XYZ file of N, CA, C and O in Angstrom:
344
model
N 0.866 -1.193 -0.005
C 0.009 -0.007 -0.013
C 0.901 1.232 -0.007
O 1.871 1.303 0.748
N 0.573 2.197 -0.848
C 1.290 3.474 -0.894
C 0.214 4.572 -0.762
O -0.851 4.486 -1.336
N 0.566 5.622 0.019
C -0.314 6.716 0.223
C 0.508 7.987 0.100
O 1.571 8.118 0.666
N -0.010 8.972 -0.613
C 0.642 10.280 -0.730
C -0.412 11.373 -0.687
O -1.496 11.223 -1.260
N -0.099 12.475 -0.007
C -1.030 13.603 0.114
C -0.234 14.901 0.095
O 0.859 15.005 0.624
N -0.810 15.884 -0.557
C -0.289 17.247 -0.558
C -1.430 18.210 -0.787
O -2.232 18.023 -1.712
N -1.551 19.178 0.108
C -2.648 20.114 -0.030
C -3.987 19.416 0.090
O -4.219 18.623 0.993
N -4.858 19.607 -0.874
C -6.170 18.992 -0.898
C -6.287 17.816 -1.839
O -7.350 17.416 -2.285
N -5.121 17.183 -2.181
C -5.072 16.039 -3.066
C -4.378 14.900 -2.407
O -3.358 15.073 -1.730
N -4.911 13.712 -2.626
C -4.288 12.488 -2.087
C -4.611 11.324 -2.982
O -5.600 11.333 -3.716
N -3.793 10.307 -2.881
C -4.015 9.079 -3.640
C -3.527 7.914 -2.785
O -2.555 8.059 -2.036
N -4.182 6.782 -2.912
C -3.692 5.547 -2.263
C -3.614 4.482 -3.366
O -4.469 4.400 -4.248
N -2.549 3.732 -3.299
C -2.375 2.630 -4.278
C -2.595 1.332 -3.500
O -1.865 1.028 -2.548
N -3.560 0.613 -3.935
C -3.885 -0.707 -3.354
C -3.652 -1.784 -4.413
O -3.357 -1.434 -5.574
N -3.759 -3.022 -4.067
C -3.540 -4.097 -5.077
C -4.524 -3.948 -6.243
O -4.217 -4.315 -7.344
N -5.678 -3.379 -5.956
C -6.730 -3.224 -6.978
C -6.505 -2.037 -7.877
O -7.195 -1.849 -8.879
N -5.561 -1.141 -7.520
C -5.274 0.036 -8.349
C -5.233 1.315 -7.543
O -5.319 1.314 -6.284
N -5.113 2.438 -8.211
C -5.031 3.744 -7.629
C -6.413 4.306 -7.327
O -7.330 4.188 -8.142
N -6.561 4.983 -6.161
C -7.831 5.607 -5.816
C -7.526 7.093 -5.385
O -6.685 7.297 -4.510
N -8.176 8.017 -6.048
C -8.018 9.391 -5.675
C -8.914 9.690 -4.447
O -10.009 9.162 -4.360
N -8.390 10.520 -3.566
C -9.102 10.841 -2.310
C -9.293 12.330 -2.171
O -8.579 13.126 -2.775
N -10.241 12.717 -1.339
C -10.512 14.115 -1.012
C -10.504 14.217 0.523
O -10.776 13.217 1.209
N -10.267 15.379 1.059
C -10.298 15.562 2.515
C -11.683 15.193 3.075
O -12.723 15.564 2.478
N -11.722 14.469 4.175
C -12.994 14.127 4.830
C -13.579 15.413 5.438
O -12.864 16.334 5.747
N -14.874 15.418 5.631
C -15.522 16.582 6.226
C -15.020 16.832 7.654
O -14.967 17.954 8.094
N -14.568 15.763 8.313
C -14.063 15.886 9.674
C -12.553 15.983 9.758
O -11.966 15.856 10.820
N -11.889 16.207 8.618
C -10.435 16.204 8.572
C -9.818 17.370 9.369
O -10.335 18.481 9.368
N -8.731 17.090 10.036
C -7.949 18.081 10.732
C -6.652 18.355 9.976
O -6.384 17.727 8.959
N -5.861 19.262 10.490
C -4.581 19.597 9.863
C -3.540 18.516 10.164
O -3.494 17.959 11.242
N -2.728 18.233 9.150
C -1.602 17.362 9.313
C -0.395 18.123 8.785
O -0.344 18.391 7.571
N 0.506 18.474 9.643
C 1.506 19.476 9.328
C 0.679 20.721 8.933
O -0.559 20.685 9.025
N 1.276 21.747 8.478
C 0.405 22.879 8.084
C -0.056 22.775 6.627
O -0.716 23.681 6.145
N 0.258 21.701 5.942
C 0.050 21.679 4.512
C -0.960 20.677 3.978
O -1.259 20.659 2.785
N -1.505 19.808 4.784
C -2.424 18.774 4.293
C -3.377 18.353 5.403
O -3.460 18.994 6.441
N -4.060 17.234 5.219
C -5.106 16.774 6.144
C -4.821 15.407 6.695
O -4.044 14.644 6.113
N -5.471 15.077 7.811
C -5.182 13.794 8.484
C -6.203 12.714 8.166
O -6.014 11.567 8.537
N -7.268 13.041 7.420
C -8.286 12.074 7.099
C -8.799 12.306 5.688
O -9.129 13.438 5.324
N -8.896 11.219 4.930
C -9.251 11.276 3.514
C -10.310 10.243 3.184
O -10.375 9.164 3.807
N -11.157 10.546 2.166
C -12.187 9.603 1.719
C -12.256 9.561 0.234
O -11.884 10.516 -0.452
N -12.800 8.460 -0.273
C -13.049 8.324 -1.705
C -13.387 6.896 -2.075
O -12.761 5.960 -1.587
N -14.411 6.664 -2.882
C -14.759 5.359 -3.373
C -14.826 4.292 -2.260
O -14.152 3.247 -2.385
N -15.550 4.516 -1.200
C -15.719 3.584 -0.080
C -14.396 3.324 0.672
O -14.303 2.369 1.427
N -13.407 4.196 0.500
C -12.118 4.052 1.187
C -11.959 5.237 2.128
O -12.226 6.381 1.764
N -11.509 4.986 3.333
C -11.132 6.034 4.270
C -9.711 5.813 4.705
O -9.329 4.726 5.067
N -8.870 6.835 4.643
C -7.487 6.793 5.093
C -7.311 7.820 6.189
O -7.668 8.970 6.042
N -6.781 7.345 7.361
C -6.503 8.225 8.455
C -5.027 8.127 8.769
O -4.463 7.049 8.917
N -4.382 9.285 8.919
C -2.938 9.357 9.255
C -2.775 9.912 10.640
O -3.277 11.006 10.939
N -2.119 9.186 11.543
C -1.947 9.609 12.905
C -0.425 9.686 13.236
O 0.214 8.623 13.252
N 0.145 10.880 13.428
C 1.548 10.975 13.804
C 1.761 10.174 15.081
O 0.933 10.152 15.996
N 2.918 9.517 15.153
C 3.217 8.642 16.265
C 4.688 8.829 16.692
O 5.551 8.205 16.161
N 4.912 9.763 17.586
C 6.298 10.012 18.049
C 6.777 11.373 17.623
O 6.109 12.096 16.869
N 7.991 11.682 18.065
C 8.542 13.018 17.795
C 8.927 13.158 16.285
O 9.272 12.168 15.665
N 8.934 14.404 15.837
C 9.412 14.614 14.455
C 10.884 15.091 14.558
O 11.280 15.698 15.559
N 11.618 14.793 13.533
C 13.036 15.125 13.492
C 13.391 15.721 12.122
O 12.890 15.280 11.120
N 14.292 16.694 12.168
C 14.759 17.291 10.941
C 15.812 16.393 10.321
O 16.670 15.874 10.998
N 15.707 16.248 9.004
C 16.731 15.540 8.190
C 17.303 16.570 7.232
O 16.666 16.921 6.278
N 18.430 17.121 7.610
C 18.990 18.246 6.864
C 18.264 19.524 7.224
O 17.790 19.638 8.338
N 18.179 20.431 6.302
C 17.555 21.702 6.593
C 16.134 21.872 6.013
O 15.485 22.859 6.329
N 15.681 20.958 5.180
C 14.416 21.157 4.515
C 13.426 19.978 4.663
O 12.318 20.074 4.140
N 13.734 18.939 5.368
C 12.852 17.788 5.493
C 12.641 17.461 6.970
O 13.587 17.360 7.704
N 11.371 17.323 7.338
C 11.001 16.913 8.672
C 10.262 15.617 8.591
O 9.327 15.467 7.786
N 10.671 14.612 9.420
C 10.026 13.282 9.397
C 9.629 12.835 10.791
O 10.252 13.193 11.756
N 8.591 12.031 10.791
C 8.175 11.355 12.036
C 7.516 10.023 11.667
O 7.089 9.851 10.522
N 7.396 9.148 12.642
C 6.661 7.908 12.417
C 5.156 8.271 12.399
O 4.713 9.232 12.997
N 4.374 7.463 11.677
C 2.927 7.669 11.582
C 2.231 6.354 11.380
O 2.763 5.467 10.737
N 1.032 6.200 11.964
C 0.202 5.070 11.713
C -0.758 5.493 10.591
O -1.357 6.573 10.609
N -0.888 4.598 9.592
C -1.735 4.869 8.450
C -2.829 3.750 8.462
O -2.492 2.605 8.372
N -4.080 4.166 8.659
C -5.190 3.213 8.702
C -6.009 3.379 7.433
O -6.385 4.484 7.061
N -6.226 2.264 6.742
C -7.064 2.237 5.537
C -8.266 1.374 5.783
O -8.080 0.198 6.190
N -9.438 1.910 5.602
C -10.677 1.127 5.680
C -11.305 1.111 4.292
O -11.475 2.140 3.659
N -11.566 -0.106 3.838
C -12.108 -0.317 2.519
C -13.285 -1.305 2.660
O -13.047 -2.490 2.814
N -14.511 -0.770 2.644
C -15.663 -1.631 2.905
C -15.560 -2.175 4.331
O -15.405 -1.427 5.260
N -15.599 -3.459 4.519
C -15.503 -4.064 5.822
C -14.047 -4.440 6.205
O -13.846 -5.001 7.279
N -13.061 -4.107 5.382
C -11.693 -4.469 5.666
C -10.933 -3.315 6.243
O -11.242 -2.161 5.919
N -9.930 -3.590 7.084
C -9.140 -2.554 7.739
C -7.683 -2.980 7.760
O -7.350 -4.086 8.148
N -6.803 -2.062 7.348
C -5.357 -2.274 7.410
C -4.743 -1.149 8.189
O -5.140 0.015 8.066
N -3.761 -1.450 9.038
C -2.984 -0.454 9.726
C -1.537 -0.730 9.475
O -1.074 -1.831 9.628
N -0.787 0.289 9.098
C 0.643 0.160 8.820
C 1.385 1.306 9.506
O 0.841 2.409 9.632
N 2.597 1.041 9.895
C 3.466 2.099 10.387
C 4.222 2.638 9.169
O 4.813 1.860 8.419
N 4.238 3.938 9.049
C 4.951 4.571 7.902
C 5.738 5.728 8.388
O 5.907 5.964 9.575
N 6.217 6.501 7.435
C 6.999 7.723 7.722
C 6.187 8.905 7.199
O 5.757 8.942 6.046
N 5.980 9.887 8.041
C 5.389 11.130 7.667
C 6.511 12.092 7.315
O 7.322 12.409 8.193
N 6.606 12.485 6.088
C 7.708 13.243 5.603
C 7.193 14.571 4.991
O 6.308 14.572 4.156
N 7.713 15.669 5.472
C 7.345 16.986 4.925
C 8.619 17.696 4.518
O 9.493 17.897 5.321
N 8.699 18.010 3.234
C 9.889 18.691 2.767
C 9.637 19.461 1.487
O 8.579 19.342 0.882
N 10.591 20.259 1.122
C 10.425 21.037 -0.091
C 10.976 20.335 -1.299
O 11.596 19.331 -1.214
């Protein structure tokens, strides 16, 4: 599973293909640039930062994050990296 978000656009890649997402009505801020909850085509993706963030060089900030994907009655949770950089 791959998930990427920037601003008001996001996409998740599942075994069945790519799904475009939009911010959920209940979405909060994730970093100052994007949202923590996304929906589209019966899929919900929630990103929860998990732990401290650290600078990598002068332009990239990273932290661990839990990424939860709900698709119909199925649920996946994965630990990933939340990366914000220019």
